């Protein structure tokens, strides 16, 4: 590393907040020099040891920010240093970004142990995954050993967050049996923990009913091999009354400890990395192939033929690649 | 097409059973000449019009064959010509194949309107998808307008079957709330219809309870945009008492008619074909890249580095492809 990069790396490893912010800015930049510097920096970081990556998703209005703030403050009181990152692949379209308004997590944002980073706007899903993966690594290197990755669930973002984290948490509101605020297909399948929010006051009973209903639904699915009994688990929480928060941490900690002890956590991270490598390598190969305008035009024509049923997928792919040889 | 190929095509379009069997054998062959002949034949077939592809899955012992036989005989009595295909990507390992024992569907196998084909053994998942896609087209060309594609659900085979069909049906036994015969994660998400089998005799009550339980669980998930009310639907059936079978067909027919009218069925087939094309093209590109022994060795080394955390996925992919340029 060069002199400036070395200074940045040392600041990062010392837990310096400004160094972390600067490194994250480099990782999120689209300038080739910044990207190269970020890549060099990431390559010079030690392996993260004992960190925990928790993904969280939930529909708007479910009380996600309120929960994350209460949960984060609880972890900070336990002496943990944490990072809260947001993933929103749609932010290039909406112009806004979740977590953009830091006042949503006012107390947590001012806490010295917490590093909060809104979702960067712009870029395709692949870019979001790459950047988020890098920011996780940077935050961990700066000593933020517990990383919360939040998404509102636009497009494929929950799947993306699940593929970047060790444990995945779904938040739902009380009375979520109501189809209008139902859960997107496929997401319940990813959840290790389902949290029913707002379990207080007049909603306490509805929250308990919802909890039982979801626990029943999850029981109908085959448990994940290797996970301890009782997971996936459904719990009711109230950020307002600060109730259920320690229990959520105990559950997450127990599941993480189990997955660490069995090697499942390390295996999951390894598999996530290999899958990302394959996607990236395949993506780069396609990019190289389609960088040639004639190849790109033939690709488009082949897709149109396949879409309309004029050519079988296998036939079209074979013809496209044979001519490329 | 040459003389023999022309004869085969004419026999196929005339609905000749031996021509269909011969064409399927060609499609399932791994000999390059056979494959080329199959590809030419498939390329010379008209677009399938008004056909319906139904995927079915269920754990062993759930009564899948019994249901398919009763359902198939009912469709045959309605004047439909059908094909029953099986997908079992594991058959290369097990040596056996589902539907291998035709006596499992004795009456249906002897029915002149039904064409039953066991799962061919051997080959990777990609090959199974390709072959099955081709056999579906051949059966349709021979006038078997309703195609049932069955899988026992090994590995990713349900997803594969769902991606080859218009409507996807999950069969479960009564009392499936029992975790031991629970449903693999992700599969319930694919189902348009969940059928609770053996709804007769002493199991009738358990089947109804299971039906209500699953209907409740499915209500908790967001409905698919564009589908009519009441789907995904859970129904109880008894192949023994031949009860529920007409209702299942009515539900499938209504859903298919709706998807046809809205264009969703055509769009789904187009999207399935484009996705298959992209997979196949990406696969061929990777194959060409890794056909070079030096590239293949570097790929393996990169994966090992990524798995062990020595290189980030993006970094490893970038290095691998940069050097390839």
Short mmCIF file of N, CA and C in Angstrom, two decimals, chain A residues 157-223:
data_model
loop_
_atom_site.label_atom_id
_atom_site.label_comp_id
_atom_site.label_asym_id
_atom_site.label_seq_id
_atom_site.Cartn_x
_atom_site.Cartn_y
_atom_site.Cartn_z
N UNK A 157 -34.05 -7.52 -2.91
CA UNK A 157 -33.10 -7.05 -1.90
C UNK A 157 -33.06 -7.94 -0.65
N UNK A 158 -34.18 -8.60 -0.30
CA UNK A 158 -34.12 -9.47 0.89
C UNK A 158 -33.20 -10.65 0.63
N UNK A 159 -33.31 -11.22 -0.56
CA UNK A 159 -32.46 -12.35 -0.90
C UNK A 159 -31.00 -11.92 -0.87
N UNK A 160 -30.77 -10.74 -1.40
CA UNK A 160 -29.41 -10.19 -1.41
C UNK A 160 -28.90 -10.04 0.02
N UNK A 161 -29.72 -9.47 0.90
CA UNK A 161 -29.29 -9.27 2.28
C UNK A 161 -29.07 -10.62 2.97
N UNK A 162 -29.95 -11.58 2.70
CA UNK A 162 -29.78 -12.90 3.31
C UNK A 162 -28.47 -13.53 2.86
N UNK A 163 -28.07 -13.24 1.61
CA UNK A 163 -26.83 -13.83 1.09
C UNK A 163 -25.58 -13.10 1.56
N UNK A 164 -25.78 -11.99 2.28
CA UNK A 164 -24.62 -11.25 2.79
C UNK A 164 -24.47 -11.41 4.29
N UNK A 165 -25.42 -12.11 4.93
CA UNK A 165 -25.45 -12.13 6.40
C UNK A 165 -25.45 -13.56 6.94
N UNK A 166 -25.22 -13.65 8.27
CA UNK A 166 -25.16 -14.95 8.94
C UNK A 166 -26.53 -15.40 9.43
N UNK A 167 -27.35 -14.42 9.79
CA UNK A 167 -28.66 -14.69 10.38
C UNK A 167 -29.64 -13.70 9.79
N UNK A 168 -30.84 -14.18 9.47
CA UNK A 168 -31.79 -13.32 8.78
C UNK A 168 -33.06 -13.17 9.60
N UNK A 169 -33.49 -11.94 9.80
CA UNK A 169 -34.64 -11.64 10.67
C UNK A 169 -35.72 -10.92 9.87
N UNK A 170 -36.94 -11.43 9.98
CA UNK A 170 -38.08 -10.80 9.32
C UNK A 170 -38.95 -10.12 10.36
N UNK A 171 -39.30 -8.86 10.13
CA UNK A 171 -40.19 -8.14 11.04
C UNK A 171 -41.56 -8.00 10.40
N UNK A 172 -42.61 -8.33 11.16
CA UNK A 172 -43.97 -8.16 10.66
C UNK A 172 -44.78 -7.42 11.72
N UNK A 173 -45.87 -6.79 11.28
CA UNK A 173 -46.72 -6.08 12.22
C UNK A 173 -47.75 -7.01 12.83
N UNK A 174 -48.35 -6.61 13.95
CA UNK A 174 -49.43 -7.43 14.51
C UNK A 174 -50.60 -7.43 13.54
N UNK A 175 -51.26 -8.59 13.40
CA UNK A 175 -52.37 -8.67 12.47
C UNK A 175 -51.92 -8.85 11.04
N UNK A 176 -50.69 -9.39 10.88
CA UNK A 176 -50.14 -9.53 9.53
C UNK A 176 -50.82 -10.64 8.75
N UNK A 177 -51.74 -11.36 9.40
CA UNK A 177 -52.52 -12.37 8.69
C UNK A 177 -53.36 -11.70 7.61
N UNK A 178 -53.69 -10.46 7.86
CA UNK A 178 -54.34 -9.62 6.86
C UNK A 178 -53.48 -9.60 5.60
N UNK A 179 -54.06 -10.02 4.49
CA UNK A 179 -53.26 -10.19 3.27
C UNK A 179 -52.60 -8.91 2.81
N UNK A 180 -53.23 -7.78 3.14
CA UNK A 180 -52.72 -6.50 2.65
C UNK A 180 -51.30 -6.23 3.11
N UNK A 181 -50.96 -6.71 4.30
CA UNK A 181 -49.59 -6.49 4.75
C UNK A 181 -48.86 -7.83 4.86
N UNK A 182 -49.26 -8.75 4.00
CA UNK A 182 -48.64 -10.07 4.01
C UNK A 182 -47.18 -10.01 3.60
N UNK A 183 -46.54 -11.14 3.68
CA UNK A 183 -45.11 -11.23 3.43
C UNK A 183 -44.86 -11.69 2.00
N UNK A 184 -43.90 -11.09 1.37
CA UNK A 184 -43.59 -11.46 -0.01
C UNK A 184 -43.19 -12.94 -0.06
N UNK A 185 -43.64 -13.59 -1.11
CA UNK A 185 -43.34 -15.02 -1.29
C UNK A 185 -41.83 -15.25 -1.24
N UNK A 186 -41.44 -16.24 -0.50
CA UNK A 186 -40.03 -16.60 -0.50
C UNK A 186 -39.27 -16.02 0.67
N UNK A 187 -39.79 -14.95 1.25
CA UNK A 187 -39.03 -14.29 2.31
C UNK A 187 -39.13 -15.06 3.62
N UNK A 188 -40.34 -15.59 3.90
CA UNK A 188 -40.49 -16.33 5.15
C UNK A 188 -39.54 -17.53 5.17
N UNK A 189 -39.25 -18.03 3.97
CA UNK A 189 -38.36 -19.17 3.83
C UNK A 189 -36.94 -18.85 4.27
N UNK A 190 -36.59 -17.58 4.17
CA UNK A 190 -35.21 -17.18 4.48
C UNK A 190 -35.03 -16.88 5.96
N UNK A 191 -36.14 -16.64 6.67
CA UNK A 191 -36.04 -16.09 8.03
C UNK A 191 -35.61 -17.14 9.05
N UNK A 192 -34.61 -16.76 9.87
CA UNK A 192 -34.25 -17.56 11.03
C UNK A 192 -35.12 -17.16 12.22
N UNK A 193 -35.53 -15.90 12.18
CA UNK A 193 -36.29 -15.34 13.28
C UNK A 193 -37.37 -14.43 12.67
N UNK A 194 -38.60 -14.58 13.14
CA UNK A 194 -39.66 -13.67 12.73
C UNK A 194 -40.08 -12.88 13.96
N UNK A 195 -40.03 -11.56 13.87
CA UNK A 195 -40.39 -10.72 15.01
C UNK A 195 -41.70 -9.99 14.73
N UNK A 196 -42.67 -10.18 15.64
CA UNK A 196 -43.92 -9.44 15.54
C UNK A 196 -43.76 -8.17 16.37
N UNK A 197 -43.81 -7.03 15.70
CA UNK A 197 -43.54 -5.76 16.37
C UNK A 197 -44.79 -5.19 17.04
N UNK A 198 -44.61 -4.14 17.80
CA UNK A 198 -45.72 -3.38 18.41
C UNK A 198 -46.56 -4.21 19.36
N UNK A 199 -45.90 -5.16 20.06
CA UNK A 199 -46.62 -6.04 20.98
C UNK A 199 -46.83 -5.30 22.30
N UNK A 200 -47.63 -4.25 22.25
CA UNK A 200 -47.90 -3.49 23.46
C UNK A 200 -49.27 -2.83 23.35
N UNK A 201 -49.80 -2.39 24.49
CA UNK A 201 -51.07 -1.67 24.53
C UNK A 201 -52.19 -2.44 23.87
N UNK A 202 -52.94 -1.75 23.04
CA UNK A 202 -54.12 -2.38 22.43
C UNK A 202 -53.74 -3.42 21.38
N UNK A 203 -52.47 -3.41 20.93
CA UNK A 203 -52.07 -4.37 19.90
C UNK A 203 -51.44 -5.64 20.47
N UNK A 204 -51.28 -5.69 21.81
CA UNK A 204 -50.58 -6.81 22.43
C UNK A 204 -51.22 -8.15 22.07
N UNK A 205 -52.55 -8.19 22.14
CA UNK A 205 -53.25 -9.46 21.88
C UNK A 205 -53.12 -9.84 20.41
N UNK A 206 -53.29 -8.88 19.52
CA UNK A 206 -53.16 -9.15 18.09
C UNK A 206 -51.76 -9.66 17.77
N UNK A 207 -50.76 -9.07 18.44
CA UNK A 207 -49.38 -9.49 18.19
C UNK A 207 -49.18 -10.95 18.61
N UNK A 208 -49.76 -11.32 19.74
CA UNK A 208 -49.61 -12.70 20.21
C UNK A 208 -50.31 -13.67 19.27
N UNK A 209 -51.48 -13.29 18.77
CA UNK A 209 -52.19 -14.14 17.81
C UNK A 209 -51.35 -14.31 16.54
N UNK A 210 -50.81 -13.20 16.07
CA UNK A 210 -49.98 -13.25 14.86
C UNK A 210 -48.76 -14.13 15.08
N UNK A 211 -48.17 -13.99 16.28
CA UNK A 211 -47.00 -14.80 16.60
C UNK A 211 -47.34 -16.29 16.50
N UNK A 212 -48.46 -16.67 17.12
CA UNK A 212 -48.85 -18.09 17.12
C UNK A 212 -49.14 -18.58 15.70
N UNK A 213 -49.78 -17.69 14.92
CA UNK A 213 -50.15 -18.06 13.55
C UNK A 213 -48.91 -18.32 12.70
N UNK A 214 -47.93 -17.43 12.81
CA UNK A 214 -46.70 -17.60 12.03
C UNK A 214 -45.87 -18.77 12.52
N UNK A 215 -45.87 -18.96 13.86
CA UNK A 215 -45.13 -20.12 14.38
C UNK A 215 -45.73 -21.40 13.80
N UNK A 216 -47.06 -21.42 13.70
CA UNK A 216 -47.73 -22.59 13.11
C UNK A 216 -47.36 -22.77 11.65
N UNK A 217 -47.35 -21.65 10.92
CA UNK A 217 -47.01 -21.73 9.50
C UNK A 217 -45.58 -22.21 9.30
N UNK A 218 -44.67 -21.74 10.15
CA UNK A 218 -43.26 -22.13 10.01
C UNK A 218 -43.07 -23.59 10.38
N UNK A 219 -43.90 -24.08 11.30
CA UNK A 219 -43.77 -25.49 11.69
C UNK A 219 -44.07 -26.41 10.52
N UNK A 220 -44.86 -25.90 9.56
CA UNK A 220 -45.23 -26.73 8.41
C UNK A 220 -44.08 -26.91 7.44
N UNK A 221 -43.03 -26.15 7.65
CA UNK A 221 -41.90 -26.27 6.74
C UNK A 221 -40.79 -27.09 7.40
N UNK A 222 -40.06 -27.76 6.60
CA UNK A 222 -39.01 -28.62 7.10
C UNK A 222 -37.94 -27.76 7.77
N UNK A 223 -37.48 -28.13 8.97
CA UNK A 223 -36.43 -27.33 9.61
C UNK A 223 -35.13 -27.44 8.81
#
